[in-house]
PDB file of C-alpha atoms and ligand atoms in Angstrom:
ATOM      1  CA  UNK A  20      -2.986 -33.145  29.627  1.00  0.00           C
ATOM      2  CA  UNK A  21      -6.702 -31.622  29.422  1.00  0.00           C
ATOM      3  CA  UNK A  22      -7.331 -29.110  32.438  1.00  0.00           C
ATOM      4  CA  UNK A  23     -10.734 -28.139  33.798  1.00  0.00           C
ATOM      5  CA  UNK A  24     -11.677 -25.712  30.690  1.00  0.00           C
ATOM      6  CA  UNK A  25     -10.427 -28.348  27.717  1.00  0.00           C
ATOM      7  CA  UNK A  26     -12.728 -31.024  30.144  1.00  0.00           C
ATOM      8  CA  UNK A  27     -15.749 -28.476  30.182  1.00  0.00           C
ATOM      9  CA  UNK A  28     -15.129 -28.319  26.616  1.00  0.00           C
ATOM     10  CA  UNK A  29     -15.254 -31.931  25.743  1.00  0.00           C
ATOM     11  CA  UNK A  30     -18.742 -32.063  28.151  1.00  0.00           C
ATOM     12  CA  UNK A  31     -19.947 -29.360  26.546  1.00  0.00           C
ATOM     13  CA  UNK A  32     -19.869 -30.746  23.500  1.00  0.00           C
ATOM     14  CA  UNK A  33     -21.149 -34.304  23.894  1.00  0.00           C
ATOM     15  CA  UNK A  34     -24.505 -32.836  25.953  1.00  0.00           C
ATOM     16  CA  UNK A  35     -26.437 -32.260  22.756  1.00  0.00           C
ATOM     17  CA  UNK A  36     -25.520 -35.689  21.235  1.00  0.00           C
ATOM     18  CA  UNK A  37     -25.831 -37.736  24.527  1.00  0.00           C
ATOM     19  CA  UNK A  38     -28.463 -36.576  26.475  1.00  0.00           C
ATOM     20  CA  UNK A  39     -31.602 -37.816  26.882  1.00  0.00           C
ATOM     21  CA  UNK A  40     -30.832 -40.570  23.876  1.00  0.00           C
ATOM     22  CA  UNK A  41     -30.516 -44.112  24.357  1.00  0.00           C
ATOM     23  CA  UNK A  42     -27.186 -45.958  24.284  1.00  0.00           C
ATOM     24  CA  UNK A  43     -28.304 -48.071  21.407  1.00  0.00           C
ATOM     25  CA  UNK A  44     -24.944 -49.969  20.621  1.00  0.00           C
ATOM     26  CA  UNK A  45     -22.155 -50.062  23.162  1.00  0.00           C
ATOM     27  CA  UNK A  46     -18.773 -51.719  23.016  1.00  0.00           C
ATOM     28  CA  UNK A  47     -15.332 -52.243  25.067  1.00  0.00           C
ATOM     29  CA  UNK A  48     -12.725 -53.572  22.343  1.00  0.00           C
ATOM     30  CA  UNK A  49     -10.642 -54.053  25.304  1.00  0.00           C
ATOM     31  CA  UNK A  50     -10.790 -55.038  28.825  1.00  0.00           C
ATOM     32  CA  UNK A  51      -8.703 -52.238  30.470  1.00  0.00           C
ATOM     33  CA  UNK A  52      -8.177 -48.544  30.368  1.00  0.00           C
ATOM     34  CA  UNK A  53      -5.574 -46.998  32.734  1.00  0.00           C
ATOM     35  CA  UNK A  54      -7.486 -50.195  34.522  1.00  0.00           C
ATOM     36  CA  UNK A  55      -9.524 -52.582  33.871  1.00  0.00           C
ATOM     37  CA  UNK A  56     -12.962 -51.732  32.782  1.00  0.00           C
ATOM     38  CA  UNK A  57     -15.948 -52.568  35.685  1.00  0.00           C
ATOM     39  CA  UNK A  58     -17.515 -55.919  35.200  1.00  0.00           C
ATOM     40  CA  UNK A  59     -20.311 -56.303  32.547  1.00  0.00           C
ATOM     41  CA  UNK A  60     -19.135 -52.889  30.905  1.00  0.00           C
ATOM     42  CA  UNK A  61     -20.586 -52.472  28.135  1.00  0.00           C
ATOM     43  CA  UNK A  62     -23.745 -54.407  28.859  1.00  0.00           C
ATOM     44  CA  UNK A  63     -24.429 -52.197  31.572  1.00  0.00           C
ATOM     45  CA  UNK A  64     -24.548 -48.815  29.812  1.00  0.00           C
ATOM     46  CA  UNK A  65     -26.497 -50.626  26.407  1.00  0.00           C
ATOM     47  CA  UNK A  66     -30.060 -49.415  26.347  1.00  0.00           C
ATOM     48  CA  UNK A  67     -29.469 -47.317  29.012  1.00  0.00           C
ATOM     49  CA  UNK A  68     -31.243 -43.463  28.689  1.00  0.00           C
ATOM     50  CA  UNK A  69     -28.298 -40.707  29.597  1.00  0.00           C
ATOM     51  CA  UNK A  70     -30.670 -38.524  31.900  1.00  0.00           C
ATOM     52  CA  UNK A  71     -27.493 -35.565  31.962  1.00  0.00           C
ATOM     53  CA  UNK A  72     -23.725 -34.656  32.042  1.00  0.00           C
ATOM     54  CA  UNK A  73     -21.557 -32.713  34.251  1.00  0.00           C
ATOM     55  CA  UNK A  74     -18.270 -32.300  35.224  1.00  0.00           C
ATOM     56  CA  UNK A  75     -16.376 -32.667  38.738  1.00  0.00           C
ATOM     57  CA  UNK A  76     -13.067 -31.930  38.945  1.00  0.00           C
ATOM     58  CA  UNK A  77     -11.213 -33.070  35.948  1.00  0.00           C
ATOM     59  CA  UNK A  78     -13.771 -36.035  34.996  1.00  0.00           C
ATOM     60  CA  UNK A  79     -16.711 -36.340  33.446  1.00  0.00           C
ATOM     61  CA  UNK A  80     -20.036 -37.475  34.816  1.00  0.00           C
ATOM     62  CA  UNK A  81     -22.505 -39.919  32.949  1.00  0.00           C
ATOM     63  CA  UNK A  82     -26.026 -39.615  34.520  1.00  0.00           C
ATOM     64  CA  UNK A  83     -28.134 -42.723  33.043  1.00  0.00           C
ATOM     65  CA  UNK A  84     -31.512 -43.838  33.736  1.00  0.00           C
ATOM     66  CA  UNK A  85     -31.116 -46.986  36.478  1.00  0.00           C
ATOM     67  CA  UNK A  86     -29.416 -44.487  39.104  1.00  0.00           C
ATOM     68  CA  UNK A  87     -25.822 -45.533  37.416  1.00  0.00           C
ATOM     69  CA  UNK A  88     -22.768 -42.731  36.817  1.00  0.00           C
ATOM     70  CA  UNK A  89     -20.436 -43.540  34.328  1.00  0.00           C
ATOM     71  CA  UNK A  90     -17.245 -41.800  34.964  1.00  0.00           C
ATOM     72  CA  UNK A  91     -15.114 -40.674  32.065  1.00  0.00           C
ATOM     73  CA  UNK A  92     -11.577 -39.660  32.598  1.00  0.00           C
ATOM     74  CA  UNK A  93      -9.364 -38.177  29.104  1.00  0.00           C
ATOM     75  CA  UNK A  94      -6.179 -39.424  31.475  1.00  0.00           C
ATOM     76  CA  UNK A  95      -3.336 -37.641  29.089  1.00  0.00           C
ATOM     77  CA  UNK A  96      -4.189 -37.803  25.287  1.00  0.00           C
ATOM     78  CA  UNK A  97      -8.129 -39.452  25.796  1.00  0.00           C
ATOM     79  CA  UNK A  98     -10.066 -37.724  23.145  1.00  0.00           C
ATOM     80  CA  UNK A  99     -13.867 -38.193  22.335  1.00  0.00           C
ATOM     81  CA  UNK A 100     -14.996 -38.168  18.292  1.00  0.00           C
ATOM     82  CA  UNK A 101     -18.504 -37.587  17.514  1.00  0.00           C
ATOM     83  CA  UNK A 102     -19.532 -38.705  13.881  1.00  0.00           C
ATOM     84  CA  UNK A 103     -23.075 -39.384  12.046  1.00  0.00           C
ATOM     85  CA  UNK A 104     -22.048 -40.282   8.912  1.00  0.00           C
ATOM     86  CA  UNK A 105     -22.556 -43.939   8.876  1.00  0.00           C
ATOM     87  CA  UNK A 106     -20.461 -46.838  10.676  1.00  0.00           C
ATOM     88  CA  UNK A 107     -17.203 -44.898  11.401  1.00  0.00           C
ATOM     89  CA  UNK A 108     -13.848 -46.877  10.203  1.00  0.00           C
ATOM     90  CA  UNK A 109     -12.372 -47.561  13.597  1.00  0.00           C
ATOM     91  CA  UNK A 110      -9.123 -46.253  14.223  1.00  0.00           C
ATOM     92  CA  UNK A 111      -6.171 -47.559  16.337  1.00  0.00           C
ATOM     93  CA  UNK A 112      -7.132 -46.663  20.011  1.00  0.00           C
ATOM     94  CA  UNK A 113     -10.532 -46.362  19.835  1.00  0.00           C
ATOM     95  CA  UNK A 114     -10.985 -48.329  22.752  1.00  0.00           C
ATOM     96  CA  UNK A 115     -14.680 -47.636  24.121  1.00  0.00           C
ATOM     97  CA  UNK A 116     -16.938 -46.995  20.943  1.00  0.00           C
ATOM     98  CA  UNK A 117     -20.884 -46.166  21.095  1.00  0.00           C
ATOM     99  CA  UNK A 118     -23.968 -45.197  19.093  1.00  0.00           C
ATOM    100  CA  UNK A 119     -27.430 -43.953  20.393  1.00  0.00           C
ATOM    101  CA  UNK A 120     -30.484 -44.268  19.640  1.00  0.00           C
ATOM    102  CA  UNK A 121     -30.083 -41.129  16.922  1.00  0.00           C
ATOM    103  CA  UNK A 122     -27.127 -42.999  14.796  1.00  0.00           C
ATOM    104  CA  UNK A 123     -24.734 -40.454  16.267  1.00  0.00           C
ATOM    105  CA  UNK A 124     -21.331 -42.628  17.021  1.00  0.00           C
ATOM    106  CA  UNK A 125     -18.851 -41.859  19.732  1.00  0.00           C
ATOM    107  CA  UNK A 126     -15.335 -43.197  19.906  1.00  0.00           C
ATOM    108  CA  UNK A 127     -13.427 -43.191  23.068  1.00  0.00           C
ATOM    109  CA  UNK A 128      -9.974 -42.415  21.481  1.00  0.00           C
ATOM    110  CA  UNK A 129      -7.056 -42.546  23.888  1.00  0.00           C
ATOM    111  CA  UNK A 130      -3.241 -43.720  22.371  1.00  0.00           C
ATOM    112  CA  UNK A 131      -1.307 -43.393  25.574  1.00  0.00           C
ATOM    113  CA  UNK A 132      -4.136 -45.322  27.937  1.00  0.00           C
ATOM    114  CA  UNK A 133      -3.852 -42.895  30.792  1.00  0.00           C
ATOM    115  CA  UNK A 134      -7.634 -42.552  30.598  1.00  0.00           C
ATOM    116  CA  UNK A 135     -10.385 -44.204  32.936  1.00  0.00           C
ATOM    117  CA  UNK A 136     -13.770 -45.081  32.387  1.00  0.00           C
ATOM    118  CA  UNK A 137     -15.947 -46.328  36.097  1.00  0.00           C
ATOM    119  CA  UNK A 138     -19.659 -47.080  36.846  1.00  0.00           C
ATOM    120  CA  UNK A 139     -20.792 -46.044  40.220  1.00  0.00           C
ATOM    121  CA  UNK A 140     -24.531 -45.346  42.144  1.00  0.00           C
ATOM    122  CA  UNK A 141     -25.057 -41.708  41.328  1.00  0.00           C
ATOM    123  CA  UNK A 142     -26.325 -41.080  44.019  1.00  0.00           C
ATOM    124  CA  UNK A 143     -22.472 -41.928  46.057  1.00  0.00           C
ATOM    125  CA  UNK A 144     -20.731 -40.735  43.205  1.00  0.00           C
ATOM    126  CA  UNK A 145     -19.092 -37.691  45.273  1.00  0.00           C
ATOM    127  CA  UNK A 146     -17.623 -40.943  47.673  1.00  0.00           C
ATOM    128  CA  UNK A 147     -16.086 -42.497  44.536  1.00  0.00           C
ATOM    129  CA  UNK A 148     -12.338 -43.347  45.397  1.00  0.00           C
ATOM    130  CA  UNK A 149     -11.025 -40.949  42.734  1.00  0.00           C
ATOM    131  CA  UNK A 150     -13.135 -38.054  44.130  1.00  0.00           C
ATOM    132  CA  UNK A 151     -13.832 -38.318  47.607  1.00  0.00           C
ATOM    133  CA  UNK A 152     -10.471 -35.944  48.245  1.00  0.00           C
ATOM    134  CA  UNK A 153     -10.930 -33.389  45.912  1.00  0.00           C
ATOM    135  CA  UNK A 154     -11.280 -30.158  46.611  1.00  0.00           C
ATOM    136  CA  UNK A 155     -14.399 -27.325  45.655  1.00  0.00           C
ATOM    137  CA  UNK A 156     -14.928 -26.282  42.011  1.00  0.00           C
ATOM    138  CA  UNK A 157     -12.912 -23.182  41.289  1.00  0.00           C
ATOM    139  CA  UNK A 158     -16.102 -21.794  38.978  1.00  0.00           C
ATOM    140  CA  UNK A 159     -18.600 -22.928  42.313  1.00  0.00           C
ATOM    141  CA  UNK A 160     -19.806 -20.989  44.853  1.00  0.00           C
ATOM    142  CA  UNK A 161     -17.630 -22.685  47.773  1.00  0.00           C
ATOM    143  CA  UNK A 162     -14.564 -21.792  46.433  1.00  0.00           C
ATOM    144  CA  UNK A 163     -13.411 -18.150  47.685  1.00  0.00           C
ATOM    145  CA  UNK A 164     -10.644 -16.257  49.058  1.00  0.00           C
ATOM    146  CA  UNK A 165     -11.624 -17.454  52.829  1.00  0.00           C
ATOM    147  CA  UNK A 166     -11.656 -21.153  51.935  1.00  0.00           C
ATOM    148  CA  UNK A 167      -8.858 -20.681  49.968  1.00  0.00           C
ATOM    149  CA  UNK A 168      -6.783 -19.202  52.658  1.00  0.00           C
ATOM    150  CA  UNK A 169      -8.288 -21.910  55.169  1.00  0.00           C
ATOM    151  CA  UNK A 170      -6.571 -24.879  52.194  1.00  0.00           C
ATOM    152  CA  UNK A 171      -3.467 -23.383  52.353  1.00  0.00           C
ATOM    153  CA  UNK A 172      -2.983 -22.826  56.180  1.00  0.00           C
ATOM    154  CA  UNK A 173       0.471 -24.089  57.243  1.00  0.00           C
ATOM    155  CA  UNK A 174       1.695 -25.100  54.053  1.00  0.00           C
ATOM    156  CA  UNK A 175       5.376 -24.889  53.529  1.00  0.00           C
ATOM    157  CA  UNK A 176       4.869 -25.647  49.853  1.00  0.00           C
ATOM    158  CA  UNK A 177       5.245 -22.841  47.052  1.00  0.00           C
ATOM    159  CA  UNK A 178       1.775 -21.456  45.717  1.00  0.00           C
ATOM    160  CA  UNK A 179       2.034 -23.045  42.372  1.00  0.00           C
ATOM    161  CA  UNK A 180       2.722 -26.692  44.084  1.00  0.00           C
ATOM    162  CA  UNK A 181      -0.284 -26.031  46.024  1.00  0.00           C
ATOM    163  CA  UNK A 182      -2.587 -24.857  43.396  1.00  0.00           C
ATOM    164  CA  UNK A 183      -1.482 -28.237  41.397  1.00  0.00           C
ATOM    165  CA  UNK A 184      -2.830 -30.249  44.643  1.00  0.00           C
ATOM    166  CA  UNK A 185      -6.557 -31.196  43.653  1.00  0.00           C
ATOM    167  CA  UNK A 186      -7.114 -31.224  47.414  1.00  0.00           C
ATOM    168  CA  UNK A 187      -6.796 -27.021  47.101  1.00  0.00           C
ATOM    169  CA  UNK A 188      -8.990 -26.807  44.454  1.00  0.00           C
ATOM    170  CA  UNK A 189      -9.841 -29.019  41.924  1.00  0.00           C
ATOM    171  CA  UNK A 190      -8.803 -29.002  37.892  1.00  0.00           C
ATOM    172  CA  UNK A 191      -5.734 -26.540  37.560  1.00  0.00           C
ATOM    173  CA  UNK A 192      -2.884 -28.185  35.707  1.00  0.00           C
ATOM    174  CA  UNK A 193       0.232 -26.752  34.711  1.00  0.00           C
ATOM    175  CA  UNK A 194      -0.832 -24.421  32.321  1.00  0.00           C
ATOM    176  CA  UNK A 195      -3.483 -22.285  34.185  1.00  0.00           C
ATOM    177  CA  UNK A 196      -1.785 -22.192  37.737  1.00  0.00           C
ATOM    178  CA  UNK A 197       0.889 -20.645  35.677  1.00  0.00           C
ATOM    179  CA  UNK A 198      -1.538 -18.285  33.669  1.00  0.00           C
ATOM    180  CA  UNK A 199      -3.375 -17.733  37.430  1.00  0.00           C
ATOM    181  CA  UNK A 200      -0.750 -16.777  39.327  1.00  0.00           C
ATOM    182  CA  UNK A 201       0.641 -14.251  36.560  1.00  0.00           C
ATOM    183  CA  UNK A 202      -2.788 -12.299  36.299  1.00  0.00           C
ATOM    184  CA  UNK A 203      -2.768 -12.191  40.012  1.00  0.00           C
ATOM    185  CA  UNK A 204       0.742 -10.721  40.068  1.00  0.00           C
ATOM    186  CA  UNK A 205       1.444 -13.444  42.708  1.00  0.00           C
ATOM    187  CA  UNK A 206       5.180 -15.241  42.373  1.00  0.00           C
ATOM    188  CA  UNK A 207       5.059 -18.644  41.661  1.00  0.00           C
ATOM    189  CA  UNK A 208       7.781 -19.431  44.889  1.00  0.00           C
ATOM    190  CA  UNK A 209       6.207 -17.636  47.562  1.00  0.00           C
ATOM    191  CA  UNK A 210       5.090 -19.994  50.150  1.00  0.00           C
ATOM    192  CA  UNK A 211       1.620 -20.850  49.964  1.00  0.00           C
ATOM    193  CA  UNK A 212       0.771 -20.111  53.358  1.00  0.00           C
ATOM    194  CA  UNK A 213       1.741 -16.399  52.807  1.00  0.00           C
ATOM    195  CA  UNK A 214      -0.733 -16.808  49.886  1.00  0.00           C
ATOM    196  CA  UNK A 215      -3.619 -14.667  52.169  1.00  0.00           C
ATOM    197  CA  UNK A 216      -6.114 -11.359  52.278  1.00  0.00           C
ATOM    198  CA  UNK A 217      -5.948  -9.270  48.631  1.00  0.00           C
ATOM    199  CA  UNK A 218      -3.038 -11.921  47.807  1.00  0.00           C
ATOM    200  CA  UNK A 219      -5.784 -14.456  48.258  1.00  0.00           C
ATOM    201  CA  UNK A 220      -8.744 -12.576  46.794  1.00  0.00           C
ATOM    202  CA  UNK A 221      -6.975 -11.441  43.585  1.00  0.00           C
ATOM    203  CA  UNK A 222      -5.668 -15.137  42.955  1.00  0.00           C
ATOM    204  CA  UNK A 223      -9.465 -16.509  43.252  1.00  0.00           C
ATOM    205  CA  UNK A 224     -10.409 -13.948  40.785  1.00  0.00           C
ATOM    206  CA  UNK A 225      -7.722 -14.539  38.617  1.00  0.00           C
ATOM    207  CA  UNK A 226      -8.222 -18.499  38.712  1.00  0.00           C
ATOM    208  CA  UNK A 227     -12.194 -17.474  38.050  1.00  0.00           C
ATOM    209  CA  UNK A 228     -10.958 -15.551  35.107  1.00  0.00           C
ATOM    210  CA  UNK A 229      -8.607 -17.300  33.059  1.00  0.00           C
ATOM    211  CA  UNK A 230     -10.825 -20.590  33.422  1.00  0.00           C
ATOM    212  CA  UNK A 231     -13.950 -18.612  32.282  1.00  0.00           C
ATOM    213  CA  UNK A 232     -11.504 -16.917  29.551  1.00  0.00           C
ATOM    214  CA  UNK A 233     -10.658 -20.384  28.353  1.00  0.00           C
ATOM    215  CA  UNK A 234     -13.857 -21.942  28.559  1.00  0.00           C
ATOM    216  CA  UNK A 235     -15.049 -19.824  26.040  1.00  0.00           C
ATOM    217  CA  UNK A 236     -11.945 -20.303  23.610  1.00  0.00           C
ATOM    218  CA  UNK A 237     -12.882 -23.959  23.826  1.00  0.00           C
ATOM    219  CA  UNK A 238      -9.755 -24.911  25.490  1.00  0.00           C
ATOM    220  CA  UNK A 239      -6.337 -25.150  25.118  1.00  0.00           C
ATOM    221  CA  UNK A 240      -5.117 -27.675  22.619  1.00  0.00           C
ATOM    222  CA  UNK A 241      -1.226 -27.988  23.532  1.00  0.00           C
ATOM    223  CA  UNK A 242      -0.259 -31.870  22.787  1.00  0.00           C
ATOM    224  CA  UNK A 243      -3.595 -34.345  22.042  1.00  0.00           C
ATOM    225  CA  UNK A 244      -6.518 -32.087  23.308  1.00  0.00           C
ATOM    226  CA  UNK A 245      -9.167 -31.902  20.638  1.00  0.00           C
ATOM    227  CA  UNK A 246     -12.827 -30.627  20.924  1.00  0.00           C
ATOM    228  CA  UNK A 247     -15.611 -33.046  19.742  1.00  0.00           C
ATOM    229  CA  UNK A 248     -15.775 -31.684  16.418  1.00  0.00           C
ATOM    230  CA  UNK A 249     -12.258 -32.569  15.941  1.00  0.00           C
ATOM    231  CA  UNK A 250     -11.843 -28.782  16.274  1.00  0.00           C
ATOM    232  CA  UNK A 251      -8.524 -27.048  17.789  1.00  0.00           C
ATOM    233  CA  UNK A 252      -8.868 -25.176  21.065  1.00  0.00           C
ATOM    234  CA  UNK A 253      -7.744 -21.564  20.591  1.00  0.00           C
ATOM    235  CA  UNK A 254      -7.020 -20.407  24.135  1.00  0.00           C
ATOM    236  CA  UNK A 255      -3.401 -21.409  23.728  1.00  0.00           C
ATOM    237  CA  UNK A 256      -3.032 -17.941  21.701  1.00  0.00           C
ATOM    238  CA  UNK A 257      -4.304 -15.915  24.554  1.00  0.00           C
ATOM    239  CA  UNK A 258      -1.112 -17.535  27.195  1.00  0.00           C
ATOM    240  CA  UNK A 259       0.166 -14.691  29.220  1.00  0.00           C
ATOM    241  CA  UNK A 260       3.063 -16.698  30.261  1.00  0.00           C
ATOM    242  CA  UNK A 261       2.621 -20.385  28.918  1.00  0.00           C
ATOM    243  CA  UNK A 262       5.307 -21.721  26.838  1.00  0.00           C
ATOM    244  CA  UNK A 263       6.181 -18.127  26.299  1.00  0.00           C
ATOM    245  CA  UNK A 264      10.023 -18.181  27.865  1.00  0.00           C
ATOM    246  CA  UNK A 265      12.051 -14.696  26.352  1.00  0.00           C
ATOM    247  CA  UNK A 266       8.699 -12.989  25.540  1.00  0.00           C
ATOM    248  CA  UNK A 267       8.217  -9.849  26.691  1.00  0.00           C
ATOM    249  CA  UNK A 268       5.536  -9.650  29.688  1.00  0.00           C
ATOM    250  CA  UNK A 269       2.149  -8.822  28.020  1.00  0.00           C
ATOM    251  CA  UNK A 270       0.903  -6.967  31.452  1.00  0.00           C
ATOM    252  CA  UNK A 271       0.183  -3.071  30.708  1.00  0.00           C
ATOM    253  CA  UNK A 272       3.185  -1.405  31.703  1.00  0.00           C
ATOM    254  CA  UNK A 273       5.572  -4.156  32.660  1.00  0.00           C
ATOM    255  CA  UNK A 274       8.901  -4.241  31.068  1.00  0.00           C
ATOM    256  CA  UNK A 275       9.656  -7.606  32.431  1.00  0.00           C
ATOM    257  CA  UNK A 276      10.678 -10.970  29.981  1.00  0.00           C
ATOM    258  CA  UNK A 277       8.958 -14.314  31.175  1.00  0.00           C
ATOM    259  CA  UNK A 278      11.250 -16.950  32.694  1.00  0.00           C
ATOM    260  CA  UNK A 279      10.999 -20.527  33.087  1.00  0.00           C
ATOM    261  CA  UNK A 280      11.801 -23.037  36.007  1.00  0.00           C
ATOM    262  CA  UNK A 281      11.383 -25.897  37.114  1.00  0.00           C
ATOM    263  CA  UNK A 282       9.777 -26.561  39.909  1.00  0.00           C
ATOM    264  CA  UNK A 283       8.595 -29.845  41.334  1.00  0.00           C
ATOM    265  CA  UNK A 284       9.481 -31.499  37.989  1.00  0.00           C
ATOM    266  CA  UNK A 285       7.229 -29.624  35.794  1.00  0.00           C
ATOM    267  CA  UNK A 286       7.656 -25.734  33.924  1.00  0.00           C
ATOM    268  CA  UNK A 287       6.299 -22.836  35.694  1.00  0.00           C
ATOM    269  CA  UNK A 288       6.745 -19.576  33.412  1.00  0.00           C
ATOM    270  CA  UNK A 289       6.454 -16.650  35.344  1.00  0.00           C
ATOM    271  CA  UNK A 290       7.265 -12.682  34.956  1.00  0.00           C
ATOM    272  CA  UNK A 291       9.490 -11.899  37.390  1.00  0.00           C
ATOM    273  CA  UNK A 292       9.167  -8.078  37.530  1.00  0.00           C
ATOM    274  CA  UNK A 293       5.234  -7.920  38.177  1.00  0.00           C
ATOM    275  CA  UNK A 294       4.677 -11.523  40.539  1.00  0.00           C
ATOM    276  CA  UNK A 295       5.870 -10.896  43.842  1.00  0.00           C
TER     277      UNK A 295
HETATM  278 ZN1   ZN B 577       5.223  -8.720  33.975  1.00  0.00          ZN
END
């Protein structure tokens, strides 16, 4: 599933194609998503001018020109395709496909229709349904070791279950609270509410830092993630812990072998000679 950095990514690369062109051609070749596509779908974002993207949380934020937000969530395997060399064959599962005003074509390409696609007043966008809950931007100013402590006051939940609560912070997945909590020495069972002081400050750091580390790798690209281009992520190759069960612990001076378990229902590798 694409985390916060693979999302950046995918933003990243669509800015120069998207913005400030005209959605020239637009079309839904079906009515639903992970649900149904708003009314008038496609008619609504045809001839529209995209005035800028950003990203919030996990999703993907469509500024256009009549005070409209389209909201683009990959869901599990959603992938976006850029192409300008002519009409594009359409493949199986391109299920939202667009050109602008420049003949660039993007295809909305998702097989497992987990993905979501909304249209919402900018200007209430943070009140949307789907974001209204979530928590500050781990790469924003409001997120710091205070706030973080003040999230995870009185919980009786592990650190890595909280970390994977968007209400905490928003974006981490699986694979960076794992890759977080390693860098910050912190063990993924200890209670989140004994998560506080350097604890807290190196695990903000750490979150900072592996996010930044695989912005600029261009993601991970375990399972469907692609960039634009059709590109591979590489920051899969620079997993401390990650789908690396046996390895040795790649911490300076640590002996240790990562270990995997399970923990609410999904794979947390860990060292367990340097997290405490
Ligand atoms: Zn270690």
């Amino acid at each position: 599933m694409p985390e916060l950095p693979e999302v950046e990514t995918v933003m990243r690369g669509l800015t120069p194609r998207l913005e400030g062109r005209i959605l020239a051609h637009v079309e839904a070749r079906r009515p639903d998503l992970r649900w149904p596509l708003p009314d008038g779908f496609a008619g609504r974002l045809m001839g529209r001018r995209v005035i800028g993207l950003r990203r919030r949380a996990k999703y993907i934020l469509v500024d256009l020109d009549d005070g409209t937000c389209w909201m683009i969530h990959l869901g599990m395997s959603g992938r976006m395709l850029l192409s300008n060399d002519g009409d594009p064959a359409f493949q199986k599962h391109d299920h939202v496909v667009l050109r602008t005003d420049e003949g660039w074509w993007l295809r909305f390409n998702d097989a497992r229709r987990f993905g979501m696609m909304d249209l919402w007043p900018t200007a209430d966008v943070e009140n949307h349904r789907l974001l209204s809950g979530i928590g500050p931007e781990p790469l924003g100013n409001a997120f710091s070791a205070s706030a973080l402590e003040t999230a995870l006051e009185g919980r009786q939940t592990t650190i890595k279950a909280a970390l994977l609560d968007q209400r905490v912070v928003a974006g981490i997945g699986n694979i960076y609270a794992c890759e977080a909590l390693h860098r910050s020495g912190i063990a993924p069972k200890r209670l989140a509410l004994n998560v506080r002081g350097a604890r807290a400050e190196a695990l903000v750091s750490a979150i900072g830092a592996v996010l930044t580390d695989a912005i600029a790798a261009g993601g991970s690209s375990l399972r469907d993630h692609r960039q634009t281009s059709g590109e591979l992520g590489y920051f899969q190759h620079a997993f401390g812990v990650y789908d690396r069960e046996g390895q040795s612990c790649p911490k300076e001076g640590c002996q240790g072998t990562v270990q995997r378990i399970v923990q609410t229902g999904r794979s947390t590798f860990y060292c367990p000679s340097c997290q405490r």
